[in-house]
Amino acid sequence: MTTTPAPVPLRRVAAASCAGTTIEFYDFFIYGTAAALVFPKVFFPALGSTAGTVASFATFAVAFFARPVGAIVFGHYGDRIGRKKTLISTLLLMGIATVLIGLLPGAETIGVAAPLILVFLRFCQGFAVGGEWAGATLLTAEYAPKEKRGLYGVFPQLGPAIAFALSSSTFLVTGLVMGDTDDAFLTYGWRIPFLLSILLVGVGLWVRLSIEETPAFAEARRRAAAEATALDRSKRLPFLEAVRAQPREVLLSAGALSMLFAFFYMGTAYLTAYGTNPQGAALDRPVVLGIGIAAAVVFGLATVAAGMLSDRFGRRAVIRTSCVAGIVWALALFPLLDTGSATAFAVGLCGTLVIFAVAYGPAGSFLPELFSARHRYTGAGLGYNLAGVLGGAIPPLVAPGLAAAYGSIAIGVMLSLIGVISLVCVSLLHETRNVALEHERPATAPTTV
C-alpha cells in the first residue's frame, strides 16, 4: 500500500525561501558595507582614500561577474537533480566564504596576498548567490497557487530587505561599542558581522532540510523521463536548452532588471560610502547606518505591496511603473543628497530603495513564469544575474569617476539611462500572470504592449 506524502505547508516553503535569501544577502551586504567603510584602510591602505575606495568597490564588483557563472553551474544541477539539494549547496558555499573573509589578515600583515585572497573569496560569494536567487524564487513560485504567485513570490524577495537591516545593524552596534575610528574596530571589530554568518547558516540549513522538492520539478522530471532515453538525459544541458529555446527571454529579462540592480546596489553600497564621505553628504557613520536600517523596513513593505499588486494588475505593469519612476527620480537624487542633511539622505535612500522594491516584488514570480520547467532554474538565474552585471557591477564601479569628472548629477543621468533601457526591455516581454508552471511554456509568446 502506497501513501501520498502530506502536502508541504506554504508557510514552511515561504520561510525556507526567505531564510535562505536573507542569509545569502546578509553575507553579500556586509561585504558591501565593509567595502564602503573598512576595506580601503584594511586591504588597500597604500592607495589613499579615493583610490582605495575605487579598489574596494572593484572587489565588490567581482561577485557580479561571478554570478552568471554560478547561475549556469547551479542552474544545471537545479534543473537536473532538484531545487532543494542545489539550494543547500549555495548556502554552504556562501557561508564558508563569508566566514573566511572575517578571518582574513589585512595587507599590513600578509601584504599583497590579502587583497588577492579577498578577490577569490568575493568570487565565491558571487558564485553562490548566482545559484541562490533562482532556486529560492522557484521554491515558492512552483508551490504557490497561480492566482497568488505574486504574493508568495515576495517571500524570497524579502531576504534583501531583512539582510540589509541586519548588516547595517551589526556594523552600527559594533562601531558604537568599539568606536568606528579606533584601532579595535579596524583590526577586528568589522570581522564580527562576517563571523556571525555561521550562526545564520545553521538556521538556514535547518529550515531548508525540512521541505520537499517542488511538485513542478517532480512533474517535469517524470515527463522528461518518459520522453527521452537515459543517454539523451545524460547529454541534456539546461544552459544550452535555455539559450537555444528562449534566448529572447534571457536577454530581455536581463535588460528589464538592470535598473532594479542599479538602484539597489547604488543605494545599499555606494550611498553608504557617499553618505560618510567628506566630499559627499559628510554624515556621521552611525547616522548613515541608522538610516539604512529604517530604509530597509520601508523597502521591505514596498516589496510586499508590489508583489500583491502584480497579482491584480500584472507583472509587467508594476515593473514598468518602477522604471518610469526611476527615470525621473535618478535625476533628482544627487542634487537632493548634496544638500548634506540627514533628512535629505534618508529621503534619497528610502526613495531609491522603494523604486527598486516596486520592480523587485514582482520579479520573484515574473522570471520563473517566463521559462519552461526543463530549464527554468537556469533561464531565470541567467537572466537575473546578467542583469546583476549590467546594473549591479558597473554603476557602483564607475560612479566615483563620474562624480569626480562631471559632478554627482552625472551618476543620476547614468541611472536614468539604465531606467530607459529597462523600460524598453520589460515592455517587449509578454505578461505572465496566471501562467500554470506545471506545464511547459512555449519558446516564444506574442508580445502585448
GROMACS .gro file of C-alpha atoms in nm:
model
  449
    1MET     CA    1   0.000   0.000   0.000
    2THR     CA    2   0.141   0.339  -0.101
    3THR     CA    3   0.063   0.660   0.074
    4THR     CA    4   0.066   1.008  -0.071
    5PRO     CA    5   0.302   1.242   0.111
    6ALA     CA    6   0.134   1.517   0.304
    7PRO     CA    7   0.146   1.848   0.117
    8VAL     CA    8   0.412   2.086   0.236
    9PRO     CA    9   0.253   2.394   0.405
   10LEU     CA   10   0.312   2.706   0.201
   11ARG     CA   11   0.420   2.893   0.513
   12ARG     CA   12   0.710   2.647   0.554
   13VAL     CA   13   0.811   2.691   0.191
   14ALA     CA   14   0.789   3.070   0.228
   15ALA     CA   15   1.000   3.056   0.543
   16ALA     CA   16   1.263   2.837   0.375
   17SER     CA   17   1.295   3.068   0.075
   18CYS     CA   18   1.302   3.383   0.288
   19ALA     CA   19   1.553   3.242   0.539
   20GLY     CA   20   1.790   3.133   0.264
   21THR     CA   21   1.791   3.460   0.072
   22THR     CA   22   1.820   3.655   0.397
   23ILE     CA   23   2.136   3.466   0.488
   24GLU     CA   24   2.281   3.480   0.139
   25PHE     CA   25   2.221   3.853   0.105
   26TYR     CA   26   2.331   3.928   0.461
   27ASP     CA   27   2.665   3.779   0.366
   28PHE     CA   28   2.662   3.976   0.042
   29PHE     CA   29   2.567   4.308   0.206
   30ILE     CA   30   2.812   4.300   0.492
   31TYR     CA   31   3.077   4.283   0.225
   32GLY     CA   32   2.927   4.590   0.057
   33THR     CA   33   2.913   4.777   0.388
   34ALA     CA   34   3.270   4.679   0.471
   35ALA     CA   35   3.381   4.776   0.120
   36ALA     CA   36   3.243   5.123   0.183
   37LEU     CA   37   3.358   5.171   0.541
   38VAL     CA   38   3.657   4.947   0.618
   39PHE     CA   39   3.828   4.769   0.329
   40PRO     CA   40   4.004   5.075   0.180
   41LYS     CA   41   4.200   5.106   0.507
   42VAL     CA   42   4.245   4.733   0.581
   43PHE     CA   43   4.324   4.589   0.236
   44PHE     CA   44   4.426   4.894   0.027
   45PRO     CA   45   4.598   5.132   0.272
   46ALA     CA   46   4.874   5.231   0.029
   47LEU     CA   47   4.629   5.367  -0.230
   48GLY     CA   48   4.484   5.652  -0.030
   49SER     CA   49   4.119   5.735   0.036
   50THR     CA   50   3.978   5.781  -0.317
   51ALA     CA   51   4.182   5.514  -0.497
   52GLY     CA   52   4.132   5.276  -0.204
   53THR     CA   53   3.756   5.319  -0.227
   54VAL     CA   54   3.764   5.253  -0.602
   55ALA     CA   55   3.976   4.939  -0.550
   56SER     CA   56   3.745   4.824  -0.272
   57PHE     CA   57   3.438   4.857  -0.492
   58ALA     CA   58   3.625   4.680  -0.771
   59THR     CA   59   3.645   4.374  -0.545
   60PHE     CA   60   3.275   4.426  -0.471
   61ALA     CA   61   3.204   4.413  -0.846
   62VAL     CA   62   3.393   4.084  -0.887
   63ALA     CA   63   3.099   3.898  -0.737
   64PHE     CA   64   2.863   4.025  -1.005
   65PHE     CA   65   3.075   3.879  -1.280
   66ALA     CA   66   3.080   3.551  -1.086
   67ARG     CA   67   2.702   3.545  -1.056
   68PRO     CA   68   2.621   3.442  -1.416
   69VAL     CA   69   2.877   3.160  -1.383
   70GLY     CA   70   2.706   3.047  -1.064
   71ALA     CA   71   2.368   3.072  -1.235
   72ILE     CA   72   2.485   2.839  -1.512
   73VAL     CA   73   2.653   2.584  -1.285
   74PHE     CA   74   2.394   2.572  -1.008
   75GLY     CA   75   2.115   2.612  -1.262
   76HIS     CA   76   2.240   2.298  -1.434
   77TYR     CA   77   2.218   2.095  -1.115
   78GLY     CA   78   1.899   2.265  -1.004
   79ASP     CA   79   1.731   2.160  -1.329
   80ARG     CA   80   1.887   1.814  -1.322
   81ILE     CA   81   1.883   1.697  -0.958
   82GLY     CA   82   1.639   1.939  -0.795
   83ARG     CA   83   1.593   2.276  -0.631
   84LYS     CA   84   1.639   2.165  -0.268
   85LYS     CA   85   1.982   1.998  -0.295
   86THR     CA   86   2.119   2.281  -0.502
   87LEU     CA   87   1.999   2.546  -0.261
   88ILE     CA   88   2.170   2.371   0.029
   89SER     CA   89   2.496   2.381  -0.167
   90THR     CA   90   2.470   2.755  -0.241
   91LEU     CA   91   2.401   2.827   0.126
   92LEU     CA   92   2.706   2.634   0.245
   93LEU     CA   93   2.940   2.791  -0.010
   94MET     CA   94   2.831   3.143   0.074
   95GLY     CA   95   2.863   3.081   0.448
   96ILE     CA   96   3.213   2.934   0.425
   97ALA     CA   97   3.341   3.216   0.200
   98THR     CA   98   3.198   3.481   0.431
   99VAL     CA   99   3.349   3.335   0.747
  100LEU     CA  100   3.689   3.310   0.576
  101ILE     CA  101   3.671   3.681   0.483
  102GLY     CA  102   3.614   3.753   0.851
  103LEU     CA  103   3.933   3.560   0.934
  104LEU     CA  104   4.148   3.709   0.655
  105PRO     CA  105   4.452   3.913   0.774
  106GLY     CA  106   4.492   4.263   0.634
  107ALA     CA  107   4.751   4.399   0.390
  108GLU     CA  108   4.980   4.513   0.671
  109THR     CA  109   5.010   4.150   0.788
  110ILE     CA  110   5.038   3.942   0.469
  111GLY     CA  111   5.092   4.209   0.205
  112VAL     CA  112   4.953   4.175  -0.146
  113ALA     CA  113   4.822   3.826  -0.071
  114ALA     CA  114   4.544   3.984   0.137
  115PRO     CA  115   4.358   4.161  -0.148
  116LEU     CA  116   4.419   3.864  -0.381
  117ILE     CA  117   4.259   3.619  -0.137
  118LEU     CA  118   3.981   3.871  -0.079
  119VAL     CA  119   3.904   3.878  -0.451
  120PHE     CA  120   3.889   3.495  -0.463
  121LEU     CA  121   3.653   3.475  -0.165
  122ARG     CA  122   3.440   3.750  -0.312
  123PHE     CA  123   3.419   3.549  -0.633
  124CYS     CA  124   3.294   3.252  -0.428
  125GLN     CA  125   3.027   3.472  -0.271
  126GLY     CA  126   2.905   3.584  -0.612
  127PHE     CA  127   2.920   3.228  -0.746
  128ALA     CA  128   2.693   3.112  -0.463
  129VAL     CA  129   2.445   3.399  -0.492
  130GLY     CA  130   2.427   3.332  -0.867
  131GLY     CA  131   2.265   2.998  -0.790
  132GLU     CA  132   2.065   3.113  -0.488
  133TRP     CA  133   1.809   3.358  -0.617
  134ALA     CA  134   1.658   3.149  -0.895
  135GLY     CA  135   1.629   2.843  -0.673
  136ALA     CA  136   1.468   3.036  -0.387
  137THR     CA  137   1.213   3.201  -0.615
  138LEU     CA  138   1.134   2.872  -0.786
  139LEU     CA  139   1.076   2.717  -0.446
  140THR     CA  140   0.782   2.948  -0.380
  141ALA     CA  141   0.667   3.001  -0.740
  142GLU     CA  142   0.638   2.627  -0.810
  143TYR     CA  143   0.445   2.561  -0.488
  144ALA     CA  144   0.214   2.866  -0.485
  145PRO     CA  145  -0.132   2.877  -0.649
  146LYS     CA  146  -0.107   3.075  -0.970
  147GLU     CA  147  -0.357   3.341  -0.860
  148LYS     CA  148  -0.142   3.420  -0.553
  149ARG     CA  149   0.202   3.362  -0.700
  150GLY     CA  150   0.288   3.731  -0.687
  151LEU     CA  151   0.215   3.737  -0.313
  152TYR     CA  152   0.409   3.422  -0.227
  153GLY     CA  153   0.684   3.522  -0.467
  154VAL     CA  154   0.775   3.816  -0.242
  155PHE     CA  155   0.900   3.593   0.041
  156PRO     CA  156   1.241   3.522  -0.113
  157GLN     CA  157   1.240   3.887  -0.223
  158LEU     CA  158   1.213   3.997   0.140
  159GLY     CA  159   1.555   3.845   0.207
  160PRO     CA  160   1.749   4.151   0.084
  161ALA     CA  161   1.543   4.390   0.299
  162ILE     CA  162   1.594   4.185   0.615
  163ALA     CA  163   1.958   4.128   0.529
  164PHE     CA  164   2.025   4.498   0.469
  165ALA     CA  165   1.875   4.580   0.809
  166LEU     CA  166   2.079   4.306   0.976
  167SER     CA  167   2.407   4.406   0.812
  168SER     CA  168   2.358   4.774   0.893
  169SER     CA  169   2.261   4.685   1.250
  170THR     CA  170   2.565   4.467   1.315
  171PHE     CA  171   2.805   4.731   1.183
  172LEU     CA  172   2.622   5.003   1.374
  173VAL     CA  173   2.633   4.817   1.706
  174THR     CA  174   2.993   4.707   1.655
  175GLY     CA  175   3.103   5.058   1.566
  176LEU     CA  176   2.919   5.216   1.859
  177VAL     CA  177   3.063   4.967   2.108
  178MET     CA  178   3.421   4.983   1.982
  179GLY     CA  179   3.436   5.326   1.828
  180ASP     CA  180   3.422   5.333   1.449
  181THR     CA  181   3.752   5.515   1.409
  182ASP     CA  182   3.976   5.336   1.658
  183ASP     CA  183   4.218   5.053   1.601
  184ALA     CA  184   3.991   4.793   1.763
  185PHE     CA  185   3.717   4.841   1.503
  186LEU     CA  186   3.958   4.838   1.207
  187THR     CA  187   4.154   4.542   1.344
  188TYR     CA  188   3.881   4.302   1.448
  189GLY     CA  189   3.550   4.484   1.507
  190TRP     CA  190   3.448   4.474   1.142
  191ARG     CA  191   3.508   4.098   1.138
  192ILE     CA  192   3.229   4.021   1.384
  193PRO     CA  193   2.942   4.052   1.129
  194PHE     CA  194   3.126   3.812   0.897
  195LEU     CA  195   3.185   3.554   1.170
  196LEU     CA  196   2.824   3.574   1.291
  197SER     CA  197   2.722   3.444   0.950
  198ILE     CA  198   2.793   3.088   1.061
  199LEU     CA  199   2.500   3.105   1.306
  200LEU     CA  200   2.263   3.220   1.034
  201VAL     CA  201   2.380   2.945   0.800
  202GLY     CA  202   2.293   2.684   1.064
  203VAL     CA  203   1.940   2.820   1.090
  204GLY     CA  204   1.902   2.830   0.712
  205LEU     CA  205   2.015   2.471   0.669
  206TRP     CA  206   1.770   2.352   0.933
  207VAL     CA  207   1.480   2.528   0.759
  208ARG     CA  208   1.571   2.411   0.409
  209LEU     CA  209   1.619   2.050   0.510
  210SER     CA  210   1.260   2.046   0.636
  211ILE     CA  211   1.098   2.090   0.292
  212GLU     CA  212   1.047   1.858  -0.004
  213GLU     CA  213   1.123   1.901  -0.374
  214THR     CA  214   0.875   2.120  -0.565
  215PRO     CA  215   0.580   1.950  -0.743
  216ALA     CA  216   0.655   2.131  -1.070
  217PHE     CA  217   1.012   1.997  -1.080
  218ALA     CA  218   0.893   1.645  -0.998
  219GLU     CA  219   0.639   1.663  -1.281
  220ALA     CA  220   0.898   1.798  -1.526
  221ARG     CA  221   1.136   1.518  -1.430
  222ARG     CA  222   0.869   1.250  -1.485
  223ARG     CA  223   0.782   1.399  -1.822
  224ALA     CA  224   1.147   1.414  -1.928
  225ALA     CA  225   1.195   1.051  -1.825
  226ALA     CA  226   0.902   0.946  -2.038
  227GLU     CA  227   1.016   1.141  -2.342
  228ALA     CA  228   1.387   1.062  -2.354
  229THR     CA  229   1.627   0.773  -2.321
  230ALA     CA  230   1.883   0.759  -2.043
  231LEU     CA  231   2.154   0.857  -2.293
  232ASP     CA  232   1.954   1.160  -2.403
  233ARG     CA  233   1.903   1.269  -2.043
  234SER     CA  234   2.273   1.239  -1.967
  235LYS     CA  235   2.353   1.471  -2.258
  236ARG     CA  236   2.088   1.731  -2.175
  237LEU     CA  237   2.240   2.063  -2.073
  238PRO     CA  238   1.988   2.309  -1.923
  239PHE     CA  239   2.212   2.605  -2.012
  240LEU     CA  240   2.214   2.517  -2.382
  241GLU     CA  241   1.842   2.443  -2.375
  242ALA     CA  242   1.766   2.782  -2.220
  243VAL     CA  243   1.988   2.971  -2.466
  244ARG     CA  244   1.855   2.783  -2.769
  245ALA     CA  245   1.487   2.774  -2.677
  246GLN     CA  246   1.441   3.111  -2.506
  247PRO     CA  247   1.729   3.348  -2.584
  248ARG     CA  248   1.486   3.637  -2.615
  249GLU     CA  249   1.358   3.588  -2.262
  250VAL     CA  250   1.710   3.556  -2.120
  251LEU     CA  251   1.834   3.879  -2.280
  252LEU     CA  252   1.521   4.087  -2.228
  253SER     CA  253   1.481   3.982  -1.866
  254ALA     CA  254   1.844   4.084  -1.807
  255GLY     CA  255   1.775   4.425  -1.957
  256ALA     CA  256   1.443   4.460  -1.775
  257LEU     CA  257   1.602   4.410  -1.432
  258SER     CA  258   1.916   4.618  -1.491
  259MET     CA  259   1.762   4.930  -1.335
  260LEU     CA  260   1.650   4.723  -1.038
  261PHE     CA  261   2.009   4.622  -0.964
  262ALA     CA  262   2.148   4.968  -1.034
  263PHE     CA  263   1.915   5.134  -0.785
  264PHE     CA  264   1.960   4.869  -0.519
  265TYR     CA  265   2.338   4.846  -0.511
  266MET     CA  266   2.380   5.218  -0.553
  267GLY     CA  267   2.151   5.253  -0.252
  268THR     CA  268   2.294   4.982  -0.029
  269ALA     CA  269   2.664   5.011  -0.116
  270TYR     CA  270   2.759   5.332  -0.295
  271LEU     CA  271   2.530   5.563  -0.097
  272THR     CA  272   2.672   5.423   0.226
  273ALA     CA  273   3.015   5.543   0.115
  274TYR     CA  274   2.876   5.867  -0.030
  275GLY     CA  275   2.689   5.949   0.290
  276THR     CA  276   3.001   5.924   0.507
  277ASN     CA  277   3.246   6.077   0.257
  278PRO     CA  278   3.359   6.434   0.332
  279GLN     CA  279   3.323   6.508  -0.040
  280GLY     CA  280   2.971   6.357  -0.035
  281ALA     CA  281   2.696   6.405   0.222
  282ALA     CA  282   2.957   6.414   0.506
  283LEU     CA  283   2.728   6.249   0.764
  284ASP     CA  284   2.840   6.055   1.068
  285ARG     CA  285   2.869   5.680   1.013
  286PRO     CA  286   2.612   5.583   1.282
  287VAL     CA  287   2.362   5.822   1.123
  288VAL     CA  288   2.407   5.665   0.780
  289LEU     CA  289   2.376   5.310   0.918
  290GLY     CA  290   2.071   5.403   1.124
  291ILE     CA  291   1.902   5.550   0.818
  292GLY     CA  292   1.988   5.228   0.633
  293ILE     CA  293   1.801   5.022   0.891
  294ALA     CA  294   1.490   5.240   0.859
  295ALA     CA  295   1.512   5.233   0.479
  296ALA     CA  296   1.526   4.852   0.486
  297VAL     CA  297   1.191   4.841   0.668
  298VAL     CA  298   1.033   5.077   0.415
  299PHE     CA  299   1.160   4.883   0.116
  300GLY     CA  300   1.051   4.551   0.267
  301LEU     CA  301   0.695   4.679   0.298
  302ALA     CA  302   0.708   4.816  -0.057
  303THR     CA  303   0.827   4.476  -0.185
  304VAL     CA  304   0.524   4.301  -0.035
  305ALA     CA  305   0.284   4.562  -0.171
  306ALA     CA  306   0.434   4.541  -0.521
  307GLY     CA  307   0.409   4.161  -0.529
  308MET     CA  308   0.044   4.173  -0.427
  309LEU     CA  309  -0.034   4.440  -0.685
  310SER     CA  310   0.125   4.227  -0.956
  311ASP     CA  311  -0.137   3.957  -0.890
  312ARG     CA  312  -0.404   4.213  -0.970
  313PHE     CA  313  -0.253   4.430  -1.243
  314GLY     CA  314   0.014   4.203  -1.392
  315ARG     CA  315   0.391   4.174  -1.350
  316ARG     CA  316   0.486   4.399  -1.642
  317ALA     CA  317   0.260   4.687  -1.539
  318VAL     CA  318   0.413   4.707  -1.192
  319ILE     CA  319   0.772   4.676  -1.315
  320ARG     CA  320   0.714   4.941  -1.582
  321THR     CA  321   0.580   5.176  -1.316
  322SER     CA  322   0.908   5.132  -1.129
  323CYS     CA  323   1.109   5.207  -1.444
  324VAL     CA  324   0.920   5.529  -1.521
  325ALA     CA  325   0.956   5.648  -1.160
  326GLY     CA  326   1.325   5.558  -1.162
  327ILE     CA  327   1.399   5.756  -1.478
  328VAL     CA  328   1.269   6.072  -1.312
  329TRP     CA  329   1.396   6.004  -0.959
  330ALA     CA  330   1.754   5.939  -1.071
  331LEU     CA  331   1.787   6.296  -1.198
  332ALA     CA  332   1.668   6.443  -0.867
  333LEU     CA  333   1.855   6.207  -0.632
  334PHE     CA  334   2.204   6.353  -0.611
  335PRO     CA  335   2.102   6.720  -0.605
  336LEU     CA  336   1.889   6.618  -0.306
  337LEU     CA  337   2.176   6.430  -0.138
  338ASP     CA  338   2.419   6.714  -0.199
  339THR     CA  339   2.222   6.937   0.038
  340GLY     CA  340   2.410   6.746   0.308
  341SER     CA  341   2.126   6.699   0.557
  342ALA     CA  342   2.041   6.371   0.724
  343THR     CA  343   1.675   6.418   0.627
  344ALA     CA  344   1.763   6.457   0.260
  345PHE     CA  345   1.984   6.149   0.278
  346ALA     CA  346   1.701   5.948   0.440
  347VAL     CA  347   1.452   6.058   0.173
  348GLY     CA  348   1.701   5.985  -0.104
  349LEU     CA  349   1.787   5.638   0.024
  350CYS     CA  350   1.426   5.541   0.100
  351GLY     CA  351   1.304   5.669  -0.236
  352THR     CA  352   1.576   5.480  -0.422
  353LEU     CA  353   1.502   5.152  -0.241
  354VAL     CA  354   1.123   5.188  -0.280
  355ILE     CA  355   1.162   5.225  -0.657
  356PHE     CA  356   1.382   4.916  -0.652
  357ALA     CA  357   1.123   4.730  -0.441
  358VAL     CA  358   0.838   4.806  -0.680
  359ALA     CA  359   1.023   4.615  -0.952
  360TYR     CA  360   1.176   4.354  -0.722
  361GLY     CA  361   0.849   4.236  -0.569
  362PRO     CA  362   0.702   4.104  -0.898
  363ALA     CA  363   1.041   3.977  -1.024
  364GLY     CA  364   1.021   3.674  -0.793
  365SER     CA  365   0.722   3.543  -0.988
  366PHE     CA  366   0.785   3.709  -1.326
  367LEU     CA  367   1.113   3.538  -1.415
  368PRO     CA  368   1.010   3.183  -1.315
  369GLU     CA  369   0.691   3.228  -1.519
  370LEU     CA  370   0.890   3.323  -1.829
  371PHE     CA  371   1.078   2.993  -1.861
  372SER     CA  372   0.993   2.629  -1.930
  373ALA     CA  373   1.022   2.385  -1.640
  374ARG     CA  374   1.304   2.187  -1.809
  375HIS     CA  375   1.544   2.481  -1.784
  376ARG     CA  376   1.360   2.722  -1.553
  377TYR     CA  377   1.629   2.733  -1.283
  378THR     CA  378   1.899   2.807  -1.542
  379GLY     CA  379   1.697   3.052  -1.751
  380ALA     CA  380   1.565   3.258  -1.462
  381GLY     CA  381   1.901   3.260  -1.287
  382LEU     CA  382   2.089   3.356  -1.602
  383GLY     CA  383   1.860   3.649  -1.684
  384TYR     CA  384   1.865   3.772  -1.325
  385ASN     CA  385   2.242   3.753  -1.284
  386LEU     CA  386   2.323   3.905  -1.622
  387ALA     CA  387   2.114   4.198  -1.501
  388GLY     CA  388   2.337   4.198  -1.194
  389VAL     CA  389   2.644   4.255  -1.412
  390LEU     CA  390   2.481   4.533  -1.613
  391GLY     CA  391   2.311   4.713  -1.326
  392GLY     CA  392   2.487   4.597  -1.010
  393ALA     CA  393   2.854   4.576  -1.100
  394ILE     CA  394   2.913   4.858  -1.345
  395PRO     CA  395   2.730   5.160  -1.191
  396PRO     CA  396   2.896   5.149  -0.843
  397LEU     CA  397   3.233   5.094  -1.012
  398VAL     CA  398   3.213   5.392  -1.247
  399ALA     CA  399   3.015   5.624  -1.015
  400PRO     CA  400   3.318   5.767  -0.824
  401GLY     CA  401   3.492   5.857  -1.151
  402LEU     CA  402   3.177   6.015  -1.296
  403ALA     CA  403   3.123   6.221  -0.984
  404ALA     CA  404   3.485   6.337  -0.983
  405ALA     CA  405   3.484   6.433  -1.351
  406TYR     CA  406   3.134   6.576  -1.405
  407GLY     CA  407   2.974   6.614  -1.064
  408SER     CA  408   2.724   6.392  -0.889
  409ILE     CA  409   2.448   6.473  -1.141
  410ALA     CA  410   2.634   6.251  -1.390
  411ILE     CA  411   2.554   5.949  -1.172
  412GLY     CA  412   2.185   6.041  -1.189
  413VAL     CA  413   2.200   6.064  -1.568
  414MET     CA  414   2.362   5.721  -1.585
  415LEU     CA  415   2.089   5.570  -1.363
  416SER     CA  416   1.818   5.738  -1.569
  417LEU     CA  417   1.956   5.592  -1.893
  418ILE     CA  418   1.962   5.246  -1.737
  419GLY     CA  419   1.597   5.302  -1.644
  420VAL     CA  420   1.512   5.376  -2.008
  421ILE     CA  421   1.678   5.050  -2.119
  422SER     CA  422   1.486   4.853  -1.858
  423LEU     CA  423   1.156   5.013  -1.956
  424VAL     CA  424   1.203   4.916  -2.321
  425CYS     CA  425   1.305   4.559  -2.236
  426VAL     CA  426   1.019   4.486  -1.995
  427SER     CA  427   0.772   4.628  -2.248
  428LEU     CA  428   0.895   4.375  -2.506
  429LEU     CA  429   0.832   4.079  -2.272
  430HIS     CA  430   0.492   3.912  -2.252
  431GLU     CA  431   0.269   3.918  -1.946
  432THR     CA  432   0.293   3.601  -1.737
  433ARG     CA  433   0.032   3.645  -1.462
  434ASN     CA  434  -0.175   3.327  -1.401
  435VAL     CA  435   0.059   3.101  -1.603
  436ALA     CA  436   0.040   2.738  -1.482
  437LEU     CA  437   0.401   2.644  -1.403
  438GLU     CA  438   0.341   2.271  -1.403
  439HIS     CA  439   0.305   2.288  -1.784
  440GLU     CA  440   0.574   2.374  -2.037
  441ARG     CA  441   0.584   2.730  -2.169
  442PRO     CA  442   0.633   2.771  -2.544
  443ALA     CA  443   0.966   2.910  -2.652
  444THR     CA  444   0.805   3.238  -2.760
  445ALA     CA  445   0.478   3.412  -2.700
  446PRO     CA  446   0.302   3.708  -2.858
  447THR     CA  447   0.410   4.043  -2.726
  448THR     CA  448   0.145   4.279  -2.596
  449VAL     CA  449   0.248   4.630  -2.513
   0.00000   0.00000   0.00000
